[in-house]
Short mmCIF file of C-alpha atoms in Angstrom, two decimals:
data_model
loop_
_atom_site.label_atom_id
_atom_site.label_comp_id
_atom_site.label_asym_id
_atom_site.label_seq_id
_atom_site.Cartn_x
_atom_site.Cartn_y
_atom_site.Cartn_z
CA MET A 1 -60.53 -120.13 -240.11
CA MET A 2 -61.90 -123.46 -238.90
CA ILE A 3 -59.30 -126.22 -238.66
CA ASN A 4 -60.65 -129.55 -237.39
CA ASN A 5 -63.70 -127.70 -235.96
CA LYS A 6 -61.50 -125.01 -234.41
CA PHE A 7 -61.87 -121.27 -235.08
CA TYR A 8 -58.93 -118.92 -234.52
CA SER A 9 -59.35 -115.17 -234.03
CA ILE A 10 -57.02 -112.37 -232.94
CA ALA A 11 -57.90 -109.60 -230.46
CA CYS A 12 -55.83 -106.42 -230.45
CA ASP A 13 -56.39 -104.67 -227.13
CA PHE A 14 -54.77 -101.23 -227.04
CA GLY A 15 -54.62 -99.12 -223.91
CA SER A 16 -52.95 -95.77 -223.60
CA SER A 17 -50.17 -97.36 -221.52
CA GLY A 18 -49.61 -100.37 -223.79
CA GLY A 19 -51.04 -102.99 -226.07
CA LYS A 20 -51.70 -106.72 -225.96
CA ILE A 21 -52.35 -109.13 -228.81
CA PHE A 22 -54.36 -112.25 -228.00
CA LEU A 23 -55.05 -115.45 -229.91
CA SER A 24 -58.38 -117.10 -229.22
CA LYS A 25 -59.48 -120.58 -230.17
CA PHE A 26 -63.09 -121.78 -230.20
CA GLU A 27 -63.46 -125.52 -229.75
CA ASN A 28 -66.03 -127.80 -228.07
CA ASP A 29 -68.22 -124.87 -226.89
CA LYS A 30 -65.32 -123.18 -225.10
CA MET A 31 -62.98 -120.36 -225.98
CA THR A 32 -59.38 -119.88 -224.96
CA LEU A 33 -57.50 -116.60 -224.75
CA ASP A 34 -53.70 -116.59 -224.93
CA GLU A 35 -51.51 -113.50 -224.93
CA VAL A 36 -48.99 -113.73 -227.76
CA HIS A 37 -47.49 -110.25 -227.72
CA ARG A 38 -47.42 -107.13 -225.58
CA PHE A 39 -45.70 -103.78 -225.59
CA SER A 40 -45.58 -100.71 -223.41
CA LEU A 41 -46.62 -97.28 -224.59
CA THR A 42 -45.81 -93.89 -223.10
CA PRO A 43 -47.08 -90.56 -224.46
CA ILE A 44 -44.22 -88.57 -225.92
CA LYS A 45 -43.98 -84.81 -225.44
CA ILE A 46 -42.70 -82.93 -228.49
CA ASN A 47 -42.83 -79.13 -228.26
CA ASN A 48 -46.30 -78.29 -226.95
CA TYR A 49 -48.15 -81.62 -227.03
CA TYR A 50 -48.14 -85.18 -225.71
CA TYR A 51 -48.43 -87.57 -228.66
CA THR A 52 -49.34 -91.24 -228.97
CA ASP A 53 -46.88 -93.03 -231.26
CA PHE A 54 -49.33 -94.62 -233.70
CA ILE A 55 -46.69 -95.85 -236.15
CA TYR A 56 -44.93 -97.71 -233.34
CA MET A 57 -48.27 -99.24 -232.29
CA TYR A 58 -49.01 -100.31 -235.86
CA ASN A 59 -45.63 -102.02 -236.12
CA GLU A 60 -46.25 -103.83 -232.82
CA LEU A 61 -49.65 -104.95 -234.12
CA LEU A 62 -47.97 -106.51 -237.16
CA LYS A 63 -45.42 -108.20 -234.88
CA GLY A 64 -48.27 -109.74 -232.88
CA ILE A 65 -50.04 -111.04 -235.99
CA LYS A 66 -46.74 -112.42 -237.30
CA LYS A 67 -46.25 -114.40 -234.08
CA VAL A 68 -49.63 -116.07 -234.67
CA ILE A 69 -48.79 -116.85 -238.30
CA ASP A 70 -45.43 -118.28 -237.22
CA MET A 71 -47.34 -120.78 -235.06
CA GLY A 72 -48.72 -122.21 -238.26
CA ILE A 73 -52.17 -120.71 -237.63
CA GLN A 74 -54.30 -119.00 -240.26
CA PRO A 75 -56.72 -116.67 -238.42
CA SER A 76 -60.37 -116.35 -239.37
CA SER A 77 -60.56 -112.75 -238.20
CA LEU A 78 -59.05 -109.90 -236.24
CA GLY A 79 -60.65 -107.16 -234.16
CA ILE A 80 -59.21 -103.99 -232.63
CA ASN A 81 -60.31 -102.07 -229.55
CA SER A 82 -58.77 -99.12 -227.76
CA TRP A 83 -59.36 -96.38 -225.25
CA GLY A 84 -61.87 -93.77 -226.38
CA VAL A 85 -61.85 -90.20 -227.70
CA ASP A 86 -58.43 -90.15 -229.42
CA TYR A 87 -58.08 -89.91 -233.19
CA ALA A 88 -55.85 -88.89 -236.08
CA TYR A 89 -56.35 -87.23 -239.45
CA ILE A 90 -55.58 -88.67 -242.88
CA ASP A 91 -55.16 -86.54 -246.00
CA LYS A 92 -56.77 -86.84 -249.45
CA ASN A 93 -54.15 -89.42 -250.43
CA GLY A 94 -54.95 -91.55 -247.41
CA GLU A 95 -51.72 -90.71 -245.58
CA LEU A 96 -51.37 -90.03 -241.87
CA LEU A 97 -51.09 -86.28 -241.27
CA SER A 98 -49.86 -86.42 -237.67
CA ASN A 99 -49.54 -88.76 -234.75
CA PRO A 100 -52.61 -88.50 -232.45
CA ILE A 101 -52.38 -86.14 -229.49
CA ASN A 102 -52.87 -88.22 -226.35
CA TYR A 103 -56.02 -87.62 -224.32
CA ARG A 104 -54.00 -86.91 -221.18
CA ASP A 105 -52.51 -83.81 -222.79
CA THR A 106 -53.71 -80.82 -220.75
CA ARG A 107 -54.51 -78.49 -223.67
CA THR A 108 -58.25 -79.12 -223.24
CA ILE A 109 -58.62 -78.54 -219.49
CA ASP A 110 -60.50 -75.24 -220.00
CA THR A 111 -61.97 -75.82 -223.46
CA ILE A 112 -65.51 -76.16 -222.11
CA LYS A 113 -65.39 -72.45 -221.21
CA LYS A 114 -64.76 -71.64 -224.88
CA LEU A 115 -67.62 -73.90 -225.98
CA GLU A 116 -69.99 -72.25 -223.52
CA LYS A 117 -69.49 -68.97 -225.40
CA ILE A 118 -70.87 -70.51 -228.60
CA GLY A 119 -73.87 -72.12 -226.91
CA LEU A 120 -72.34 -75.54 -226.26
CA GLY A 121 -72.11 -75.69 -222.51
CA ALA A 122 -72.07 -78.95 -220.59
CA ARG A 123 -75.88 -79.19 -220.38
CA GLU A 124 -76.46 -78.35 -224.05
CA LEU A 125 -73.96 -81.00 -225.11
CA TYR A 126 -75.49 -83.53 -222.73
CA ASP A 127 -78.99 -82.94 -224.07
CA ILE A 128 -77.85 -83.78 -227.60
CA THR A 129 -75.21 -86.46 -227.03
CA GLY A 130 -76.04 -87.94 -223.64
CA ILE A 131 -72.31 -87.70 -222.90
CA SER A 132 -70.92 -86.03 -219.80
CA CYS A 133 -68.38 -83.31 -220.38
CA MET A 134 -64.87 -84.50 -219.71
CA PRO A 135 -61.87 -82.36 -220.66
CA PHE A 136 -60.50 -85.05 -222.99
CA ASN A 137 -63.67 -85.65 -225.05
CA THR A 138 -63.07 -85.51 -228.80
CA ILE A 139 -65.14 -82.36 -229.23
CA MET A 140 -62.75 -80.57 -226.87
CA GLN A 141 -59.73 -81.88 -228.72
CA ILE A 142 -60.85 -80.96 -232.24
CA TYR A 143 -61.95 -77.52 -231.07
CA GLU A 144 -58.40 -76.97 -229.84
CA ASP A 145 -57.08 -78.40 -233.14
CA MET A 146 -59.03 -75.74 -235.02
CA GLN A 147 -57.43 -73.05 -232.89
CA GLY A 148 -53.86 -74.34 -232.68
CA ARG A 149 -53.46 -76.84 -235.54
CA ALA A 150 -55.72 -75.40 -238.23
CA ASP A 151 -53.30 -76.35 -240.99
CA ILE A 152 -53.68 -80.04 -240.14
CA VAL A 153 -57.47 -79.82 -239.90
CA ASN A 154 -57.70 -77.94 -243.22
CA ASN A 155 -55.59 -80.57 -244.98
CA ALA A 156 -57.51 -83.48 -243.46
CA SER A 157 -59.78 -85.64 -245.58
CA LYS A 158 -61.05 -87.79 -242.68
CA LEU A 159 -60.84 -88.02 -238.91
CA LEU A 160 -60.48 -91.60 -237.70
CA PHE A 161 -60.67 -92.87 -234.13
CA THR A 162 -57.85 -95.14 -233.01
CA PRO A 163 -59.38 -98.58 -233.84
CA ASP A 164 -60.80 -97.28 -237.13
CA LEU A 165 -57.39 -95.86 -238.02
CA PHE A 166 -55.75 -99.27 -237.61
CA ALA A 167 -58.54 -100.94 -239.59
CA TYR A 168 -58.12 -98.41 -242.39
CA PHE A 169 -54.43 -99.10 -242.80
CA LEU A 170 -55.07 -102.86 -242.67
CA THR A 171 -57.95 -102.91 -245.18
CA GLY A 172 -57.97 -99.60 -247.06
CA ASN A 173 -61.62 -99.09 -246.05
CA ILE A 174 -62.93 -96.14 -244.05
CA SER A 175 -65.77 -96.26 -241.52
CA SER A 176 -66.38 -95.29 -237.91
CA GLU A 177 -67.72 -97.89 -235.49
CA PHE A 178 -70.52 -96.70 -233.18
CA THR A 179 -69.17 -97.56 -229.72
CA ILE A 180 -65.87 -95.76 -230.21
CA SER A 181 -67.54 -92.85 -232.03
CA SER A 182 -70.07 -92.31 -229.26
CA THR A 183 -67.31 -91.34 -226.82
CA SER A 184 -66.57 -88.28 -228.96
CA GLN A 185 -69.51 -86.14 -227.80
CA LEU A 186 -70.25 -85.52 -231.48
CA ILE A 187 -73.12 -87.99 -231.99
CA ASP A 188 -76.81 -87.25 -231.49
CA ILE A 189 -77.60 -90.18 -229.19
CA ARG A 190 -81.28 -90.26 -230.14
CA LYS A 191 -80.80 -90.03 -233.90
CA LYS A 192 -77.67 -92.23 -233.79
CA GLN A 193 -75.84 -90.04 -236.28
CA TRP A 194 -73.29 -87.23 -236.27
CA SER A 195 -74.83 -84.11 -234.77
CA LYS A 196 -75.12 -81.46 -237.46
CA GLU A 197 -76.07 -78.90 -234.81
CA ILE A 198 -72.84 -79.41 -232.85
CA LEU A 199 -70.61 -79.60 -235.90
CA GLU A 200 -72.07 -76.42 -237.38
CA LYS A 201 -71.55 -74.53 -234.11
CA ILE A 202 -67.89 -75.52 -233.86
CA ASN A 203 -67.49 -75.03 -237.63
CA PHE A 204 -66.13 -78.53 -238.23
CA ASP A 205 -66.84 -80.05 -241.65
CA ILE A 206 -69.13 -83.08 -241.22
CA ASN A 207 -67.64 -84.56 -244.39
CA LYS A 208 -64.40 -85.13 -242.50
CA LEU A 209 -66.23 -87.69 -240.34
CA PRO A 210 -66.71 -91.22 -241.76
CA ASP A 211 -69.95 -93.14 -242.21
CA LEU A 212 -71.01 -94.89 -239.00
CA SER A 213 -71.11 -98.69 -238.77
CA GLU A 214 -72.46 -101.15 -236.22
CA ALA A 215 -70.22 -103.24 -233.99
CA GLY A 216 -69.92 -106.69 -235.52
CA THR A 217 -69.80 -105.55 -239.13
CA LYS A 218 -66.82 -106.42 -241.30
CA LYS A 219 -64.37 -103.65 -242.09
CA GLY A 220 -62.95 -105.64 -244.99
CA LEU A 221 -60.24 -108.15 -245.82
CA LEU A 222 -56.63 -107.72 -244.81
CA ARG A 223 -54.84 -106.11 -247.74
CA GLN A 224 -53.04 -108.63 -249.93
CA GLU A 225 -49.67 -106.89 -249.65
CA ILE A 226 -49.85 -107.03 -245.84
CA ALA A 227 -50.91 -110.68 -245.94
CA ASP A 228 -47.94 -111.41 -248.22
CA TYR A 229 -45.61 -109.62 -245.81
CA LEU A 230 -46.99 -111.62 -242.87
CA GLY A 231 -47.00 -114.91 -244.78
CA CYS A 232 -50.72 -115.67 -244.56
CA LYS A 233 -53.93 -115.50 -246.55
CA PRO A 234 -56.12 -112.38 -246.19
CA PHE A 235 -58.65 -112.64 -243.34
CA ASP A 236 -61.58 -110.58 -242.09
CA ILE A 237 -60.95 -107.39 -240.11
CA ILE A 238 -64.09 -106.99 -237.99
CA ALA A 239 -65.39 -103.84 -236.33
CA VAL A 240 -65.84 -105.22 -232.82
CA ALA A 241 -67.26 -103.14 -229.98
CA SER A 242 -64.12 -101.15 -230.45
CA HIS A 243 -64.26 -98.89 -227.41
CA ASP A 244 -62.54 -100.95 -224.73
CA THR A 245 -65.33 -100.45 -222.20
CA ALA A 246 -67.93 -101.59 -224.72
CA SER A 247 -66.00 -104.83 -225.21
CA ALA A 248 -65.53 -105.18 -221.45
CA VAL A 249 -69.26 -104.83 -220.81
CA LEU A 250 -70.04 -107.34 -223.56
CA SER A 251 -67.95 -109.95 -221.70
CA SER A 252 -69.54 -109.18 -218.30
CA PRO A 253 -71.83 -111.97 -217.02
CA ILE A 254 -74.95 -109.79 -216.93
CA PHE A 255 -78.21 -111.72 -217.22
CA ASP A 256 -80.83 -109.41 -215.68
CA ASP A 257 -81.75 -105.75 -215.23
CA ASN A 258 -80.73 -105.73 -211.56
CA THR A 259 -77.03 -106.20 -212.26
CA ALA A 260 -74.48 -103.42 -212.56
CA TYR A 261 -70.98 -103.71 -214.00
CA LEU A 262 -67.65 -102.26 -212.98
CA SER A 263 -64.84 -102.32 -215.51
CA SER A 264 -61.89 -101.86 -213.21
CA GLY A 265 -58.57 -100.55 -214.46
CA SER A 266 -56.77 -97.21 -214.67
CA TRP A 267 -60.26 -95.86 -215.18
CA SER A 268 -63.26 -97.37 -213.44
CA LEU A 269 -66.42 -97.49 -215.53
CA LEU A 270 -69.46 -98.26 -213.40
CA GLY A 271 -72.95 -98.54 -214.79
CA ALA A 272 -75.82 -100.54 -216.21
CA GLU A 273 -76.79 -101.83 -219.64
CA LEU A 274 -79.91 -100.11 -220.97
CA ARG A 275 -81.97 -100.14 -224.16
CA GLU A 276 -82.53 -96.36 -224.26
CA PRO A 277 -80.50 -93.35 -223.07
CA ILE A 278 -81.43 -91.51 -219.90
CA ILE A 279 -81.00 -87.77 -220.32
CA THR A 280 -82.42 -86.00 -217.30
CA GLN A 281 -81.34 -83.29 -214.91
CA GLU A 282 -80.66 -85.95 -212.29
CA SER A 283 -78.46 -88.05 -214.59
CA PHE A 284 -76.63 -84.92 -215.72
CA GLU A 285 -75.98 -83.66 -212.20
CA ASN A 286 -74.73 -87.07 -211.11
CA GLY A 287 -72.28 -87.27 -214.01
CA PHE A 288 -73.75 -90.30 -215.79
CA THR A 289 -72.97 -90.70 -219.45
CA ASN A 290 -74.77 -92.56 -222.26
CA GLU A 291 -72.34 -94.37 -224.54
CA MET A 292 -73.28 -96.77 -227.30
CA GLY A 293 -72.82 -100.46 -226.55
CA TYR A 294 -72.94 -103.64 -228.56
CA ASN A 295 -76.24 -104.43 -230.32
CA ASN A 296 -77.61 -100.88 -229.92
CA THR A 297 -77.50 -100.99 -226.14
CA ILE A 298 -76.65 -97.98 -224.01
CA ARG A 299 -73.76 -98.08 -221.58
CA PHE A 300 -75.18 -95.83 -218.89
CA LEU A 301 -72.15 -95.27 -216.73
CA GLU A 302 -69.98 -93.11 -214.57
CA ASN A 303 -66.31 -92.45 -215.43
CA ILE A 304 -64.31 -92.74 -212.22
CA ASN A 305 -60.59 -92.01 -211.95
CA GLY A 306 -59.94 -95.62 -210.89
CA LEU A 307 -56.69 -97.40 -210.10
CA TRP A 308 -54.77 -94.68 -211.94
CA THR A 309 -54.03 -92.96 -208.63
CA ILE A 310 -52.79 -96.24 -207.11
CA GLN A 311 -50.59 -96.75 -210.16
CA LEU A 312 -49.11 -93.25 -209.81
CA LEU A 313 -48.33 -93.90 -206.15
CA GLN A 314 -46.68 -97.21 -207.05
CA LYS A 315 -44.40 -95.41 -209.51
CA LYS A 316 -43.71 -92.69 -206.94
CA TYR A 317 -42.80 -95.11 -204.14
CA GLN A 318 -41.08 -97.70 -206.36
CA ILE A 319 -42.55 -100.63 -204.42
CA SER A 320 -44.55 -103.63 -205.59
CA PHE A 321 -48.34 -103.64 -205.79
CA ASN A 322 -48.31 -106.42 -203.17
CA ASP A 323 -46.43 -104.13 -200.79
CA MET A 324 -48.85 -101.30 -201.65
CA GLU A 325 -51.76 -103.54 -200.73
CA LYS A 326 -50.14 -104.60 -197.45
CA LEU A 327 -49.49 -100.97 -196.45
CA ALA A 328 -53.11 -100.15 -197.28
CA ARG A 329 -54.47 -103.07 -195.24
CA ASP A 330 -52.38 -102.01 -192.24
CA ASN A 331 -53.96 -98.54 -192.37
CA ILE A 332 -57.40 -99.29 -193.77
CA LYS A 333 -59.21 -97.98 -190.67
CA ASP A 334 -57.63 -94.54 -191.07
CA GLU A 335 -60.19 -91.83 -191.90
CA HIS A 336 -58.29 -89.74 -194.44
CA ARG A 337 -60.13 -89.46 -197.76
CA ILE A 338 -59.79 -87.80 -201.17
CA ASP A 339 -62.27 -86.96 -203.92
CA ILE A 340 -61.05 -89.55 -206.41
CA ASN A 341 -62.50 -87.59 -209.36
CA ASP A 342 -60.99 -84.22 -208.46
CA ASN A 343 -59.21 -82.77 -211.51
CA ARG A 344 -56.03 -82.36 -209.47
CA PHE A 345 -55.56 -86.16 -209.64
CA TYR A 346 -56.05 -86.31 -213.41
CA ASN A 347 -52.38 -85.95 -214.41
CA PRO A 348 -50.48 -84.46 -211.45
CA LYS A 349 -46.78 -83.63 -211.44
CA ASP A 350 -46.41 -85.34 -208.06
CA ILE A 351 -49.32 -87.51 -206.87
CA GLU A 352 -48.13 -87.65 -203.25
CA ASP A 353 -47.87 -83.86 -202.98
CA GLU A 354 -51.30 -83.50 -204.55
CA ILE A 355 -52.89 -85.88 -202.04
CA LEU A 356 -51.19 -84.19 -199.08
CA ASN A 357 -52.34 -80.79 -200.37
CA TYR A 358 -55.86 -82.15 -200.69
CA TYR A 359 -55.82 -83.20 -197.02
CA LYS A 360 -54.70 -79.70 -196.11
CA ASP A 361 -57.24 -77.96 -198.34
CA THR A 362 -60.08 -80.04 -196.87
CA ASP A 363 -59.00 -79.51 -193.22
CA GLN A 364 -58.00 -83.13 -192.61
CA PRO A 365 -55.25 -83.95 -190.09
CA SER A 366 -51.81 -83.33 -191.56
CA VAL A 367 -49.82 -86.34 -192.74
CA SER A 368 -46.07 -86.57 -193.23
CA LYS A 369 -44.50 -87.83 -196.43
CA ASN A 370 -43.37 -90.91 -194.52
CA SER A 371 -46.97 -92.00 -193.95
CA LYS A 372 -47.22 -94.02 -197.15
CA GLY A 373 -49.71 -96.49 -195.68
CA ILE A 374 -52.19 -93.76 -194.73
CA ILE A 375 -51.92 -92.14 -198.15
CA ILE A 376 -52.42 -95.42 -200.02
CA ALA A 377 -55.26 -96.53 -197.73
CA SER A 378 -57.06 -93.22 -198.24
CA VAL A 379 -57.07 -93.85 -201.99
CA TYR A 380 -58.39 -97.40 -201.62
CA ASN A 381 -61.15 -96.33 -199.23
CA SER A 382 -62.09 -93.31 -201.31
CA LEU A 383 -62.33 -95.40 -204.46
CA ALA A 384 -64.52 -98.09 -202.89
CA GLU A 385 -66.74 -95.45 -201.29
CA SER A 386 -67.13 -93.70 -204.65
CA TYR A 387 -68.35 -97.02 -206.12
CA SER A 388 -70.97 -97.28 -203.37
CA LYS A 389 -72.05 -93.68 -203.90
CA TYR A 390 -72.48 -94.08 -207.65
CA ILE A 391 -74.29 -97.41 -207.34
CA ASN A 392 -76.84 -95.72 -205.07
CA SER A 393 -77.25 -92.90 -207.59
CA LEU A 394 -77.48 -95.37 -210.46
CA SER A 395 -80.20 -97.36 -208.74
CA LYS A 396 -82.31 -94.23 -208.17
CA ILE A 397 -81.88 -92.88 -211.71
CA ILE A 398 -82.72 -96.12 -213.55
CA ASN A 399 -85.38 -96.97 -210.93
CA LYS A 400 -84.05 -100.50 -210.37
CA ASP A 401 -82.96 -102.33 -207.24
CA ILE A 402 -79.38 -103.32 -207.96
CA ASN A 403 -78.47 -106.53 -206.17
CA LYS A 404 -75.36 -107.68 -208.03
CA LEU A 405 -72.15 -106.12 -209.29
CA CYS A 406 -69.95 -107.75 -211.95
CA ILE A 407 -66.34 -106.59 -211.59
CA VAL A 408 -64.26 -107.25 -214.69
CA GLY A 409 -60.84 -106.19 -215.94
CA GLY A 410 -57.29 -105.93 -214.67
CA GLY A 411 -58.45 -104.40 -211.39
CA THR A 412 -59.88 -107.79 -210.40
CA ARG A 413 -56.31 -108.84 -209.60
CA ASP A 414 -56.37 -106.33 -206.72
CA LYS A 415 -58.10 -108.35 -204.00
CA LEU A 416 -58.27 -105.44 -201.58
CA ILE A 417 -60.27 -103.13 -203.83
CA CYS A 418 -62.65 -106.00 -204.67
CA GLU A 419 -63.14 -106.81 -200.97
CA LEU A 420 -63.66 -103.14 -200.06
CA THR A 421 -66.16 -102.76 -202.91
CA LYS A 422 -68.13 -105.73 -201.60
CA GLU A 423 -68.02 -104.25 -198.07
CA LYS A 424 -69.00 -100.69 -199.04
CA THR A 425 -71.73 -101.62 -201.54
CA ASN A 426 -73.19 -104.63 -199.67
CA LEU A 427 -73.97 -106.32 -203.02
CA ASN A 428 -73.43 -109.79 -204.39
CA VAL A 429 -70.16 -109.42 -206.30
CA SER A 430 -68.72 -111.57 -209.08
CA VAL A 431 -65.12 -111.11 -210.20
CA GLY A 432 -63.85 -111.88 -213.70
CA PRO A 433 -62.97 -112.26 -216.47
CA ILE A 434 -59.64 -110.48 -216.03
CA GLU A 435 -58.98 -109.90 -219.75
CA CYS A 436 -62.54 -108.70 -220.24
CA THR A 437 -61.81 -106.33 -223.11
CA ALA A 438 -60.04 -108.91 -225.26
CA THR A 439 -62.78 -111.42 -224.39
CA GLY A 440 -65.53 -109.05 -225.54
CA ASN A 441 -63.50 -108.26 -228.65
CA ILE A 442 -63.38 -111.97 -229.54
CA LEU A 443 -67.07 -112.49 -228.74
CA ALA A 444 -68.07 -109.85 -231.30
CA GLN A 445 -65.91 -111.61 -233.87
CA PHE A 446 -67.50 -114.98 -233.04
CA LYS A 447 -70.95 -113.47 -233.56
CA SER A 448 -69.87 -112.03 -236.92
CA LEU A 449 -68.54 -115.48 -237.87
CA ASN A 450 -71.86 -117.09 -236.77
CA ILE A 451 -70.21 -119.12 -234.01
CA VAL A 452 -72.59 -117.68 -231.39
CA LYS A 453 -76.05 -116.29 -232.04
CA ASP A 454 -76.73 -113.59 -229.44
CA ILE A 455 -75.47 -111.77 -226.34
CA LYS A 456 -76.95 -114.31 -223.95
CA GLU A 457 -75.03 -117.09 -225.70
CA MET A 458 -71.88 -114.96 -225.67
CA ARG A 459 -72.03 -114.47 -221.92
CA LYS A 460 -72.75 -118.15 -221.29
CA LEU A 461 -69.61 -118.88 -223.30
CA VAL A 462 -67.65 -116.57 -220.96
CA ILE A 463 -68.89 -118.43 -217.87
CA ASN A 464 -68.15 -121.75 -219.55
CA SER A 465 -64.61 -120.71 -220.50
CA PHE A 466 -63.17 -118.54 -217.71
CA GLU A 467 -62.93 -118.47 -213.94
CA ILE A 468 -65.64 -116.24 -212.47
CA ASN A 469 -65.48 -115.98 -208.68
CA GLU A 470 -68.18 -114.89 -206.26
CA ILE A 471 -67.04 -112.91 -203.22
#
């Protein structure tokens, strides 16, 4: 709502390790972004599966909105983004059938082998969807559901991805926003619709999937009973670019075709913004994926197991990230390296043991468990070198000379990885915004509310509102 020429919107930014609720104000051609609520989130193992506690998340979302209302602010809108691929089922009465199984559950590690037997190998799936095969992709998860949780699938009326699930319970309306849906490996990227061919082969009822909607469309009004509970008037729930990377890319200060982006966090998403998908043998072999972006763009990118490994080491060693960085700097010339995308680092029982075993398996000099600095430095160097490698591949595949890299996201707080990325890639590098996902979330809402007119204007608003540093 506009109060004295001010617009107020709420961004709900959910990651698999926690959520943050932001309040944004638009005034005098600038936007602000203030965190009003946050909570941590840990997958919970019950019997055979790791679950995400959706009901807890929903309650925390309401707490965040209530904090805004208690400030005396009536929002104009709210948007929700989350990590990709995860989902839950609702029954014919609209009730939640089960908490979502978290994407880091290992039940799908070998599912691709099962899909190969029915003619849906990695290349066949890539040709249709443009999406690289990752063990956590939605297609892998629902195929395992049909084997191990058939009763839930059979009783399901609809499958809803995480942001769409929240929006459904807030508005009562069902739809599936494109950017989050495209991570599923169930959409025909050329036709921009659910792939009948894939769904028929896995024997999943297409009617259980909602109608697709564009980012920026309105999901509906907040239900009156929820508004009454919160003490506000109903406001618009907007389908933003609801996959977190799509929102992050939207907030990246990209103004030409020679700029790449790096959304740096637990995962690193490195790529370029295109108008059409690239589905070639070269793009397939190099692991590039084609996800839908805001305004029918293609996020042509590589999924890299980013700062997740650093985070695991920090938990293992129980030291601060500042101390981690100092240990890495003291050993940065060491030549130990790991393959940052090796499956062994996906969700290891002990990250230090896994790294030491990797050194051994790849005939690198042995390292004792006391050599924390060498271990940490090897991860930093390996990550920065992987960025350089993928930027070179990206440049060849899209046939563009890349001369600038926009680094956005929480990883921009880590000065060492930013410096190493600059050194290894030899590109002009800009850093920021930090809260890129929430920023992109708000920008899509502003466009829906007619505050800004296009992507160029959105990105100029970012530069006008936040600190963007050149290194």
